[in-house]
Coordinates of C-alpha atoms (C1' of nucleotides) in Angstrom, one line a residue:
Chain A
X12 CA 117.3 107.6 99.5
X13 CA 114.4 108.3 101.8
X14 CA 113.9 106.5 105.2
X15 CA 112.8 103.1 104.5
X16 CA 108.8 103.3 104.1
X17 CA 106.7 101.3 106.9
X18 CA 103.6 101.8 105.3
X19 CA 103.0 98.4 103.7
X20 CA 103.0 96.2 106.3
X21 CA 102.0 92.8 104.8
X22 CA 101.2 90.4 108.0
X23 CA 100.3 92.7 111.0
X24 CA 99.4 89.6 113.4
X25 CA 102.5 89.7 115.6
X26 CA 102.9 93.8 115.2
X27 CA 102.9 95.4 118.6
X28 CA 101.3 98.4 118.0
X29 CA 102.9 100.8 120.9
X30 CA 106.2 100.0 119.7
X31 CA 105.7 100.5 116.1
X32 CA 104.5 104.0 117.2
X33 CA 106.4 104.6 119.5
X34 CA 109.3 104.1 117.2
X35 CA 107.7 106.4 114.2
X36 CA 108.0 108.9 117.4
X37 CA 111.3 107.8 117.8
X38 CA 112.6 108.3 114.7
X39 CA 110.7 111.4 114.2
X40 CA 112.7 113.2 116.8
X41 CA 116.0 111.9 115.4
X42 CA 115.6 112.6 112.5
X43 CA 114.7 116.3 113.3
X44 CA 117.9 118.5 113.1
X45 CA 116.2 120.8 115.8
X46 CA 115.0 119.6 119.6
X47 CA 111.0 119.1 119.0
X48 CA 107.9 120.1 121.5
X49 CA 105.5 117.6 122.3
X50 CA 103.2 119.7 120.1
X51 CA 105.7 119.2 117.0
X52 CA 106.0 115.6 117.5
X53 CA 102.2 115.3 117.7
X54 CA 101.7 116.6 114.7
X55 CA 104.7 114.9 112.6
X56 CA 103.1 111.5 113.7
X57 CA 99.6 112.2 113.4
X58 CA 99.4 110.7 117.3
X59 CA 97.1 111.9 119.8
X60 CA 99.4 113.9 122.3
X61 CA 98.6 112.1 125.6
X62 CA 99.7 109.2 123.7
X63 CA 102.5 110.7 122.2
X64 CA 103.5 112.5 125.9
X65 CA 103.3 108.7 127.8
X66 CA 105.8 107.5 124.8
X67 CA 108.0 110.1 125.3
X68 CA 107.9 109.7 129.6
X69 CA 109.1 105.9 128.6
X70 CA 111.4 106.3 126.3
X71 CA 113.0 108.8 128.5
X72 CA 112.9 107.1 131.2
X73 CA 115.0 104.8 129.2
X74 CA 117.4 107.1 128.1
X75 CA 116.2 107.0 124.5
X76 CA 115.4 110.1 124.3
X77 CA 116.1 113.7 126.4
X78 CA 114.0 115.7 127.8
X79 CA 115.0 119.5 128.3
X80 CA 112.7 121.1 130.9
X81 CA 113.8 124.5 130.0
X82 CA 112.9 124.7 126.9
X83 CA 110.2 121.8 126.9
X84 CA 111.9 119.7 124.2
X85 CA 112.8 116.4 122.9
X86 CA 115.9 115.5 121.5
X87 CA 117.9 112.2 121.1
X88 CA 118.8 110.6 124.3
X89 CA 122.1 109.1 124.8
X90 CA 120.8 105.4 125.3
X91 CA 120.6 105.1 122.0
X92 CA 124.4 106.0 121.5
X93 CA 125.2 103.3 124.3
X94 CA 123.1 100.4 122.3
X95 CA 125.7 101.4 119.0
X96 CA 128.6 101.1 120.7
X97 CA 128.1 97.3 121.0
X98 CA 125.5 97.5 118.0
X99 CA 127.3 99.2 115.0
X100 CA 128.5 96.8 112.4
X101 CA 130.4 99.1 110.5
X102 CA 132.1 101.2 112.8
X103 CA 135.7 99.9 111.8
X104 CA 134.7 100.2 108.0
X105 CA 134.4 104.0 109.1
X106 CA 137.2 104.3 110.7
X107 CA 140.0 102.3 108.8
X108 CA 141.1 104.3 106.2
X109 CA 139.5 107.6 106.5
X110 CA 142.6 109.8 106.3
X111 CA 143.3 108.1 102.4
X112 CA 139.7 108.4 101.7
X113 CA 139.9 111.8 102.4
X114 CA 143.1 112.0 100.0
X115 CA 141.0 110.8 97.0
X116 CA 138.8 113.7 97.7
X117 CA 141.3 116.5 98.1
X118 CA 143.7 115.0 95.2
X119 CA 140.4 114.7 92.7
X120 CA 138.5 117.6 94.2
X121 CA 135.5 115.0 94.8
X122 CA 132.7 113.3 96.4
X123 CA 134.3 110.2 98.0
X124 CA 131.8 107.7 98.9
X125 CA 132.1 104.3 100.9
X126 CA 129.0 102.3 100.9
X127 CA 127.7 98.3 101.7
X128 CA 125.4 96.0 100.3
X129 CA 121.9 95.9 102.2
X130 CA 119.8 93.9 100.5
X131 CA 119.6 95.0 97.1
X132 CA 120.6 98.2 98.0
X133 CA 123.6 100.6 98.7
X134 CA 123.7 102.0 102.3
X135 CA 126.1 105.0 102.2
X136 CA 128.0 104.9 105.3
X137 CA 129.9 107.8 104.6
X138 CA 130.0 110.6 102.1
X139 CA 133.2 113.2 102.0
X140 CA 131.9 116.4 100.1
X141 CA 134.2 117.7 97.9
X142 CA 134.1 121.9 98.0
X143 CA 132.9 121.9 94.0
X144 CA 129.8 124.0 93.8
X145 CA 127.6 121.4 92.6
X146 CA 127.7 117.9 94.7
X147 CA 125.8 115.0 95.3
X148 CA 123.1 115.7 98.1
X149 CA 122.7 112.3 100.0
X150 CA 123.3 111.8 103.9
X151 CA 125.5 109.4 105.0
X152 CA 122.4 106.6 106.0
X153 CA 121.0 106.9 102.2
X154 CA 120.5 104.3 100.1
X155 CA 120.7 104.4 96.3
X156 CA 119.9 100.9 94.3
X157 CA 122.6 98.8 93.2
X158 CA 122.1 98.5 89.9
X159 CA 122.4 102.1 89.0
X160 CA 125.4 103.1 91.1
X161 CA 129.1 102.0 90.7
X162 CA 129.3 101.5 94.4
X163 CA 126.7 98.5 93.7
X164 CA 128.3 97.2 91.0
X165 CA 131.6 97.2 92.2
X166 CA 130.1 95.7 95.2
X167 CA 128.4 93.3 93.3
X168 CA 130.5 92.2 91.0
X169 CA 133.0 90.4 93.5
X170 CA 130.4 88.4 95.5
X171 CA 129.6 84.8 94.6
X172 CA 127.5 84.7 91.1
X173 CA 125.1 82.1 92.6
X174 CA 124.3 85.4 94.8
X175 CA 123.4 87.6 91.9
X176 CA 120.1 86.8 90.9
X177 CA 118.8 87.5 94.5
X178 CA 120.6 90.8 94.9
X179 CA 119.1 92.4 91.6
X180 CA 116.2 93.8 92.3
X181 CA 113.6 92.7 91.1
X182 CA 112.6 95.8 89.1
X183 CA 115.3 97.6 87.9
X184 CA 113.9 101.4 87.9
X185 CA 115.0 103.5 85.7
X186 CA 117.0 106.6 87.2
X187 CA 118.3 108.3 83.9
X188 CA 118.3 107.8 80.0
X189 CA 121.8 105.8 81.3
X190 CA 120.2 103.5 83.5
X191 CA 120.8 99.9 83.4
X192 CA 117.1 98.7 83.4
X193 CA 117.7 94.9 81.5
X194 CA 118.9 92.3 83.4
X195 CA 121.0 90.5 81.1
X196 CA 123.1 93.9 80.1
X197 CA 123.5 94.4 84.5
X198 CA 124.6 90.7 84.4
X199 CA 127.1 91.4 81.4
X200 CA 128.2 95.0 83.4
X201 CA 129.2 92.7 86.2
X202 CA 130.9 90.5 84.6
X203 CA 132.8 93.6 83.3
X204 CA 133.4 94.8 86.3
X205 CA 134.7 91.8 87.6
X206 CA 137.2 91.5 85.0
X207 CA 138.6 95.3 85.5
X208 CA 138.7 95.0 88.9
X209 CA 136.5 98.6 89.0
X210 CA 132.9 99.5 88.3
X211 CA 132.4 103.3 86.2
X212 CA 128.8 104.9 85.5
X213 CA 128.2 107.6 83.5
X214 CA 124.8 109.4 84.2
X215 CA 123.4 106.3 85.1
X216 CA 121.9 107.2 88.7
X217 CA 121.9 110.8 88.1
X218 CA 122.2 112.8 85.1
X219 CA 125.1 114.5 84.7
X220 CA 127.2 113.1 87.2
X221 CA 129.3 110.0 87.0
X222 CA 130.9 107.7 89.6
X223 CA 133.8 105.5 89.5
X224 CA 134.2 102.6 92.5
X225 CA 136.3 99.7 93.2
X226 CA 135.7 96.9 95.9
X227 CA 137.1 96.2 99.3
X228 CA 137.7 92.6 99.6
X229 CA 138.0 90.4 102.3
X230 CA 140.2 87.6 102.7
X231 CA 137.3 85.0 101.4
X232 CA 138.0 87.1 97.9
X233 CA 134.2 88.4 98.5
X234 CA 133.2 92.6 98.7
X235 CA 132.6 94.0 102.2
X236 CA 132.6 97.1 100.9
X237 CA 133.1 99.8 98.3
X238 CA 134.4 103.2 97.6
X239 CA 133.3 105.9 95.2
X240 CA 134.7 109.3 93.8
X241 CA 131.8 110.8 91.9
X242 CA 132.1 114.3 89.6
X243 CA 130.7 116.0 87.3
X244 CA 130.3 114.4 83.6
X245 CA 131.5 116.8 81.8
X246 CA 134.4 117.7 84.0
X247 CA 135.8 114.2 82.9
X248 CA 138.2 113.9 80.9
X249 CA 139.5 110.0 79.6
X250 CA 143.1 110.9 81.0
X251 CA 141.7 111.9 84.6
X252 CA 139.4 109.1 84.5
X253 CA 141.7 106.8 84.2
X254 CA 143.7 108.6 86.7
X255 CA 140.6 108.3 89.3
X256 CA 140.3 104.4 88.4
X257 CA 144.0 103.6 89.5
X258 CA 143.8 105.6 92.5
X259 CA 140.4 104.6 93.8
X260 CA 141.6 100.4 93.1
X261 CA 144.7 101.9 94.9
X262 CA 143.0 103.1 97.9
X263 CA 140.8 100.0 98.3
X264 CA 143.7 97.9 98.4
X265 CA 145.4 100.0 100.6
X266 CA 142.4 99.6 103.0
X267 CA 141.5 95.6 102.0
X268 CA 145.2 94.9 103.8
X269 CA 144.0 97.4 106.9
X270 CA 140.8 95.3 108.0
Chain B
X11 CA 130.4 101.3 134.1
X12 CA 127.9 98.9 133.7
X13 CA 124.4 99.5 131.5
X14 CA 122.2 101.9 133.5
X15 CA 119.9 99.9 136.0
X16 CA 116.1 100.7 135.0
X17 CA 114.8 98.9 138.3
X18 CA 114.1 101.5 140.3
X19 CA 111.3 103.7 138.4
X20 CA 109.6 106.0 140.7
X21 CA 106.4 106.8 138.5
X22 CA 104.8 104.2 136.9
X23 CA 101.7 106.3 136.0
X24 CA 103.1 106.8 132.5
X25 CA 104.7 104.0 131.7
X26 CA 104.1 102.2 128.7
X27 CA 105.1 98.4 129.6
X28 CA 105.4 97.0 125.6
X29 CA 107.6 100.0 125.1
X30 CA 110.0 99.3 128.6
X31 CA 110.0 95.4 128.2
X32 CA 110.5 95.4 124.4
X33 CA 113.5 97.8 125.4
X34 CA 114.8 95.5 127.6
X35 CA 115.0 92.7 124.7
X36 CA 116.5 95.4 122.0
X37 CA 119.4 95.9 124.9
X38 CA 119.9 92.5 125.3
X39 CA 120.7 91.7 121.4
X40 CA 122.8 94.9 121.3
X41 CA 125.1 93.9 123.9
X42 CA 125.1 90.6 123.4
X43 CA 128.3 89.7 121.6
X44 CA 126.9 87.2 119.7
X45 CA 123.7 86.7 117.5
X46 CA 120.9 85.2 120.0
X47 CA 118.5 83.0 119.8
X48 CA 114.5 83.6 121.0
X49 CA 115.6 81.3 123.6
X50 CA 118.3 82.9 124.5
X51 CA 116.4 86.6 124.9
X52 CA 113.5 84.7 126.5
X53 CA 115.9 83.2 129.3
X54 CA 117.8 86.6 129.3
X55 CA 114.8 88.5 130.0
X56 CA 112.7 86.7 131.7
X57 CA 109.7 87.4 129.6
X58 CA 107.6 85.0 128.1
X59 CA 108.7 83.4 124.5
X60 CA 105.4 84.5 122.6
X61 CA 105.7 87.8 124.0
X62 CA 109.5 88.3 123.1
X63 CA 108.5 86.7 119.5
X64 CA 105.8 89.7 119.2
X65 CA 108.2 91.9 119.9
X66 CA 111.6 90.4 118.0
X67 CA 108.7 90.2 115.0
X68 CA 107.8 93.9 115.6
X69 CA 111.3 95.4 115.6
X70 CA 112.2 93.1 112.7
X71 CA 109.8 95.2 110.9
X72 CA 111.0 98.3 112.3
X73 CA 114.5 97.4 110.9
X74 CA 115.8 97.4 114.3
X75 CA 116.6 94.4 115.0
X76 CA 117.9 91.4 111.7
X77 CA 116.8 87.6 111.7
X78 CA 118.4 85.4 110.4
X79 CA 116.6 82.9 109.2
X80 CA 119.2 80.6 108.3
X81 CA 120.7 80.2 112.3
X82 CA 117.3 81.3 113.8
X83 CA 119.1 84.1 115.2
X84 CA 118.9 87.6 115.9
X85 CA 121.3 90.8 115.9
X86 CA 121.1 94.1 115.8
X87 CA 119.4 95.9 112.5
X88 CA 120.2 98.9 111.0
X89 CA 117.4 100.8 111.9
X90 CA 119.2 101.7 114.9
X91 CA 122.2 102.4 112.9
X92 CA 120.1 105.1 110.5
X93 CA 118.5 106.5 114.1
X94 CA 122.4 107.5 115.1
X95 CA 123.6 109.0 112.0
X96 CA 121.6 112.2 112.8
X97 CA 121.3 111.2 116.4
X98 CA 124.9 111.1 117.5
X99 CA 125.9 114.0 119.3
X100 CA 129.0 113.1 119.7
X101 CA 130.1 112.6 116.3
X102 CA 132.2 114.8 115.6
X103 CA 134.4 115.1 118.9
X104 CA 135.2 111.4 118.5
X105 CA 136.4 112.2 115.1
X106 CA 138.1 115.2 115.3
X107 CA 141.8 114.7 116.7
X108 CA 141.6 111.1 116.4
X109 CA 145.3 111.3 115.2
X110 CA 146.5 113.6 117.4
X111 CA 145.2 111.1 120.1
X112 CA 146.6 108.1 118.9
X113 CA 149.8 110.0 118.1
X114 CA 149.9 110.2 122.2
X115 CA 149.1 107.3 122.7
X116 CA 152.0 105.8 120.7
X117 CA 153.9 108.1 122.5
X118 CA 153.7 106.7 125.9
X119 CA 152.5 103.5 125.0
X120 CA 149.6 104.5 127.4
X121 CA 145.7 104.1 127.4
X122 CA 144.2 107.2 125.9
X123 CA 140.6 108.1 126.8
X124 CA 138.0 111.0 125.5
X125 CA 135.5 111.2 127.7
X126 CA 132.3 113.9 128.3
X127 CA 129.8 114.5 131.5
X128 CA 126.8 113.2 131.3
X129 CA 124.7 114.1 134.5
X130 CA 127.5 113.3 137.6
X131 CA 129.1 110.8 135.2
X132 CA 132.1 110.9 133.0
X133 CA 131.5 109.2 129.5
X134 CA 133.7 107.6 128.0
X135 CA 133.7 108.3 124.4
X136 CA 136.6 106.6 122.8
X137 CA 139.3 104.6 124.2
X138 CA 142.6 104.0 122.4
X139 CA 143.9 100.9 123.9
X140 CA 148.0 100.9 124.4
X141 CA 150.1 97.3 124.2
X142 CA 151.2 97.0 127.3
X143 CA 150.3 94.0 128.7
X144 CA 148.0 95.5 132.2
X145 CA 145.5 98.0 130.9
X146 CA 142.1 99.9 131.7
X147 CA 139.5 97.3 130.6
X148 CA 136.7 99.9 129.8
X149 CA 134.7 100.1 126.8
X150 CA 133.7 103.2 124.9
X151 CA 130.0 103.8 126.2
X152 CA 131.4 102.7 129.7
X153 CA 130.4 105.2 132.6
X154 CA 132.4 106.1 136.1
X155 CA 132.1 109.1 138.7
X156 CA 133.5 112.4 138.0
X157 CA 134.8 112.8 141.5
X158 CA 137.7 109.5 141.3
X159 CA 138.6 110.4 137.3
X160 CA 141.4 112.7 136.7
X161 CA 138.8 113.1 132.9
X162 CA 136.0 114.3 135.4
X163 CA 137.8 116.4 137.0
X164 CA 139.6 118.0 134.7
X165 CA 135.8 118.5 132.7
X166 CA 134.5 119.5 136.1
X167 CA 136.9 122.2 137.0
X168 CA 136.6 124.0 133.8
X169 CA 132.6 124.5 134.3
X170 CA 130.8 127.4 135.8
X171 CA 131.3 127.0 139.6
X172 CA 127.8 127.4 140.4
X173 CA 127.5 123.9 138.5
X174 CA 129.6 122.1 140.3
X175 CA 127.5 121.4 143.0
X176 CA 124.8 119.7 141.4
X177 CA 127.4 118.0 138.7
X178 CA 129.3 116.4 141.9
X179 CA 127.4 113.4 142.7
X180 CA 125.2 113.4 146.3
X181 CA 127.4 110.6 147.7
X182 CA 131.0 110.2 146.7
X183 CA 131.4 106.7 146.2
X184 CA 134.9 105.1 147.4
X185 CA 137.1 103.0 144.8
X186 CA 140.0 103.2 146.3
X187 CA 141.9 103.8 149.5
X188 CA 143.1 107.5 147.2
X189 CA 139.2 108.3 146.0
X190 CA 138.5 111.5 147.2
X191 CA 135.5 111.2 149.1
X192 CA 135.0 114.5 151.2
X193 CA 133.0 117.4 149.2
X194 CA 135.6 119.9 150.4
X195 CA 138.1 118.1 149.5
X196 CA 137.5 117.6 145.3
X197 CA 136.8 121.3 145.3
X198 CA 139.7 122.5 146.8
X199 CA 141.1 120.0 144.0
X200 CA 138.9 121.0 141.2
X201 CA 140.0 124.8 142.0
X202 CA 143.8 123.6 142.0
X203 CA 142.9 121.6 138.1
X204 CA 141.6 125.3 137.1
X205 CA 144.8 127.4 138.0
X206 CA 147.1 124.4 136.1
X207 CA 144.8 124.0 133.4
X208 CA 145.2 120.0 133.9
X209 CA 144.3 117.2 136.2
X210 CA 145.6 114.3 137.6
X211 CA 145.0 111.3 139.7
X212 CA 146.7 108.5 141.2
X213 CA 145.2 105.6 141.7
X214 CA 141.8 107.5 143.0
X215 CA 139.7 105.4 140.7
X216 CA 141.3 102.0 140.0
X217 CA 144.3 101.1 142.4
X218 CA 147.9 101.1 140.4
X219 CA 146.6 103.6 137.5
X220 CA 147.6 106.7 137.1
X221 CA 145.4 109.1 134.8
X222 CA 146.7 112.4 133.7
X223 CA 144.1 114.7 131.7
X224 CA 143.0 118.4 130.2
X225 CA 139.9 119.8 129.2
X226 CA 139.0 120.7 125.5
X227 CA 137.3 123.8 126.0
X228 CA 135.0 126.0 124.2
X229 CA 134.5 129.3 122.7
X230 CA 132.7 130.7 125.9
X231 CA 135.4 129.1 127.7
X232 CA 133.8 125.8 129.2
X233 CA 135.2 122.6 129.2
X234 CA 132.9 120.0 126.3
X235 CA 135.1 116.8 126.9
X236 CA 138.3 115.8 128.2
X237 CA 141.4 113.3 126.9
X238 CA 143.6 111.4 129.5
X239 CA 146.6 109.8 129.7
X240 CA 146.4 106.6 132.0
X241 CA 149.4 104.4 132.8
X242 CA 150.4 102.0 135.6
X243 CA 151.6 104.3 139.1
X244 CA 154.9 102.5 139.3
X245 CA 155.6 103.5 136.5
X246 CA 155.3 107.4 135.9
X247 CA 158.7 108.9 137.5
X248 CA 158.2 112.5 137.8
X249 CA 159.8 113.8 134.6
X250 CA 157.7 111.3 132.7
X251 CA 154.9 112.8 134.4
X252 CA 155.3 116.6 133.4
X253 CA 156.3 115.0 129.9
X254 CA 153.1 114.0 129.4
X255 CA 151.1 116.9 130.6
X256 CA 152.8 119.0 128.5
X257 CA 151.7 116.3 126.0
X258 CA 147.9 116.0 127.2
X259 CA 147.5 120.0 127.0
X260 CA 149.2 120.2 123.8
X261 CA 147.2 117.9 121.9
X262 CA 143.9 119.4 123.9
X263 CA 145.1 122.9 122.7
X264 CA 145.4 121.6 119.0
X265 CA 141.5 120.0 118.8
X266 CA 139.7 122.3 120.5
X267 CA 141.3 125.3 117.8
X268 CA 139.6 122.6 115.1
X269 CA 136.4 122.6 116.7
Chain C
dA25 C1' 96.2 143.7 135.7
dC26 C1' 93.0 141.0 133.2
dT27 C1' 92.0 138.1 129.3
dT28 C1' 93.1 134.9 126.0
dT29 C1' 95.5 131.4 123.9
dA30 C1' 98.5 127.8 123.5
dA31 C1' 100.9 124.2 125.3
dG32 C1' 101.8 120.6 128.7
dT33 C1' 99.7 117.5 132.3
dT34 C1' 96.3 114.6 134.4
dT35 C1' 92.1 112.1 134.8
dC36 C1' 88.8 108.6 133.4
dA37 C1' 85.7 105.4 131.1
dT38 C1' 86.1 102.4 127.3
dG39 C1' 87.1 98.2 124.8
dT40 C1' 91.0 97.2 122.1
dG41 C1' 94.6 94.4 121.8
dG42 C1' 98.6 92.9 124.5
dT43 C1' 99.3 88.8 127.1
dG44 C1' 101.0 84.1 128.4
dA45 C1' 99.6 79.3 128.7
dA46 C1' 99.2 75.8 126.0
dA47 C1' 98.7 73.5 121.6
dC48 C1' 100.8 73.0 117.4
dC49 C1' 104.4 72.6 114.0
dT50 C1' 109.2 71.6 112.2
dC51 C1' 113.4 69.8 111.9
dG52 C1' 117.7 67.6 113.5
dG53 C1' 119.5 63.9 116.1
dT54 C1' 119.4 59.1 117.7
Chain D
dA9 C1' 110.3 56.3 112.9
dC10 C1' 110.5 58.3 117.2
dC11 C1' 111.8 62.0 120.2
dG12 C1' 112.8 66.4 122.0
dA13 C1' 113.8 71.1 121.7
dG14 C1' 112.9 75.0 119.7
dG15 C1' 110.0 78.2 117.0
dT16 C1' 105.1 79.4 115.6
dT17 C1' 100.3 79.9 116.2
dT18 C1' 96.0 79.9 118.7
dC19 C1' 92.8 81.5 122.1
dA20 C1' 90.3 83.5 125.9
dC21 C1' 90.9 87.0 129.4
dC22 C1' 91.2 91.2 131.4
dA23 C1' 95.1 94.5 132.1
dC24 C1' 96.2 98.5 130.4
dA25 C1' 96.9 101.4 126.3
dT26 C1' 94.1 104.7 124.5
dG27 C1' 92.2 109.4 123.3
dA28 C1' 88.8 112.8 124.6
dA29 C1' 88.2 116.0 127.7
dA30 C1' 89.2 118.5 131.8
dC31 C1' 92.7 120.8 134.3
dT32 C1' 97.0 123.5 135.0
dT33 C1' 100.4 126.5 133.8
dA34 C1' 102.7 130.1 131.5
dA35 C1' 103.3 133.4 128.3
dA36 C1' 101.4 136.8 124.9
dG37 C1' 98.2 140.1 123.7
dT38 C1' 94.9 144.1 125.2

DNA sequence: ACTTTAAGTTTCATGTGGTGAAACCTCGGT
DNA sequence: ACCGAGGTTTCACCACATGAAACTTAAAGT
């Protein structure tokens, strides 16, 4: 959920320090939703600010980040844009498909969620909010683990089993009272899944809300991807859920034929 | 239109070299097309192997770069990816309208660009390729002057007049035999795109393209990006033409009352 | 108008640690 | 088994990244 933690760093002996700082400035002004001072950033990274101020001077001259003389602030700069354009892996999963991912959410009046494998986790690469008072909170860039979301486990499901083990993590933490935390009732969930062609949770990654995802499959029969619609527990009846599973399988397949 | 050269920095004083070279390498696997190898970079950049494995190592770590072990290659990570999400400042222009675009571009089976200023330079945000069989061979990302673009001109024209002389660049470079390359000149035009409301161009920046396009503007009336209409000269009779300004302006009109 | 304070900029001495040549592995090909 | 090409590790050197402190600027308080 949070930024991926670089504190533990297990073999420093190749770690370049003024990049891994410079980069904790980096992502510090990024991740800011307001342009920073150099006094801000000093104190968000804990950095002495004559180092911090010779970071910033590079990076700007590099067009990573902008400098506003007016107002004496940092912001993004638009180098980094130009590095996604070639960089961005998922920029057609984005796009393809948007307009019926945003009918799930209008027809269901709900979170619609598209999200990849990383690891063993789920990246959300896109999260439509539904206008329902209470909603899920993530940022597209989150990450939840698979094992307790049905955007893992419909992801998971329809890759290779040999791949299984390794994409489990290896402590399966436990979310909610709902959470799958044994290894052998994931395995027989997946299997499940498989089977059904969908994944469904119920409270599992957050209590009182439940998700139901299907896989986008590529032409090697194996998930790229996977899409979500997430609501309220108790908001669920078994007719509309039912409803939601054939329209979320629907709009996968609609998209699987798109790619 | 090519990556911005970094060779001519004026003040060194400030410059951190692990942060400017290790840059260097982070370009080279973005833009690189396919995954490299530490040969490759090494050969690519000119720097030393051990120094380029400190740094591939480093931003490994920092999830900005991915190795694979398997092919002893490297690609971008998604580090970079997580820095845009809240980074991208263009976000929402590229999406917004995206149908109405390609809707023109269907239309006239013509290249369709969205395109911002950045500095003296038009940006070119998104580019909707057409089928015909000669077309512009830009990328999104992909930079040219404002002064021989019928998208910086129309941007241009539709900022405060007092910016137009520092927006225009210092020398106006010649593309063609049509680029306007006399300062009095473009503002005589630019004051010409402001009574219209659209701009146009004929083969001023690439010989044989035509480019037709309007300003999105804002609520304090300023222009924030621009779409066009290009399309091979010999073939834009004049009623075609006025078709597809009417066209341009319309579908302008109808994203900037979203924004 | 003067003082004070806070923030950005520049300088400088210090010694860390970034550097690249070269040695060392590791593995695929012959 | 040998060979070569690439990736990994070592090592000694000294460039240069570093942070404290001095300096500059600008704005806020009195």
């Amino acid at each position: 959920m949070d930024f991926q933690d670089q504190d533990t760093v297990g073999d420093n002996r190749y770690l370049v320090k003024p990049l891994y700082k410079a980069a904790q400035v980096l992502r510090t002004v990024c991740q800011s939703p307001t342009a920073l001072t150099l006094k801000d950033i000093t104190e968000l990274c804990e950095i002495p600010k004559s180092t911090v101020y010779r970071y910033l001077y590079t990076m700007q001259k590099l067009d990573m980040i902008a400098h506003d003389p007016r107002s004496e602030t940092y912001s993004p700069g638009l180098g980094l844009w130009w590095l996604m354009q070639t960089a961005d892996p998922f920029a057609n999963l984005r796009l393809v498909g948007r307009r019926q991912r945003r009918k799930l959410m209008k027809r269901f009046n709900a979170t619609v969620s598209l999200g990849v494998l990383t690891g063993s986790q789920i990246l959300y690469l896109e999260i439509i909010e539904c206008s329902r008072s209470l909603r899920m909170r993530a940022q597209p860039g989150a990450r939840d683990e698979v094992h307790s979301t049905a955007l893992g486990k419909a992801l998971l499901a329809f890759r290779p089993r040999s791949q299984w083990d390794a994409l489990i993590p290896e402590k399966m933490v436990r979310r909610t009272a709902n959470t799958i935390v044994v290894r052998r009732d994931l395995l027989e969930n997946l299997e499940q899944v498989r089977r059904n062609g969908y994944a469904i949770e119920r409270g599992e990654n957050e209590d009182g809300a439940s998700c139901i995802a299907a896989p986008i499959i590529d032409e090697n029969g194996f998930s790229v991807a996977s899409i979500s619609v997430s609501l309220p527990t108790n908001q669920t009846s078994d007719a509309l859920f039912s409803e939601i599973v054939a329209a979320v399988v629907d709009t996968c397949q609609i998209i699987q034929s798109r790619l």
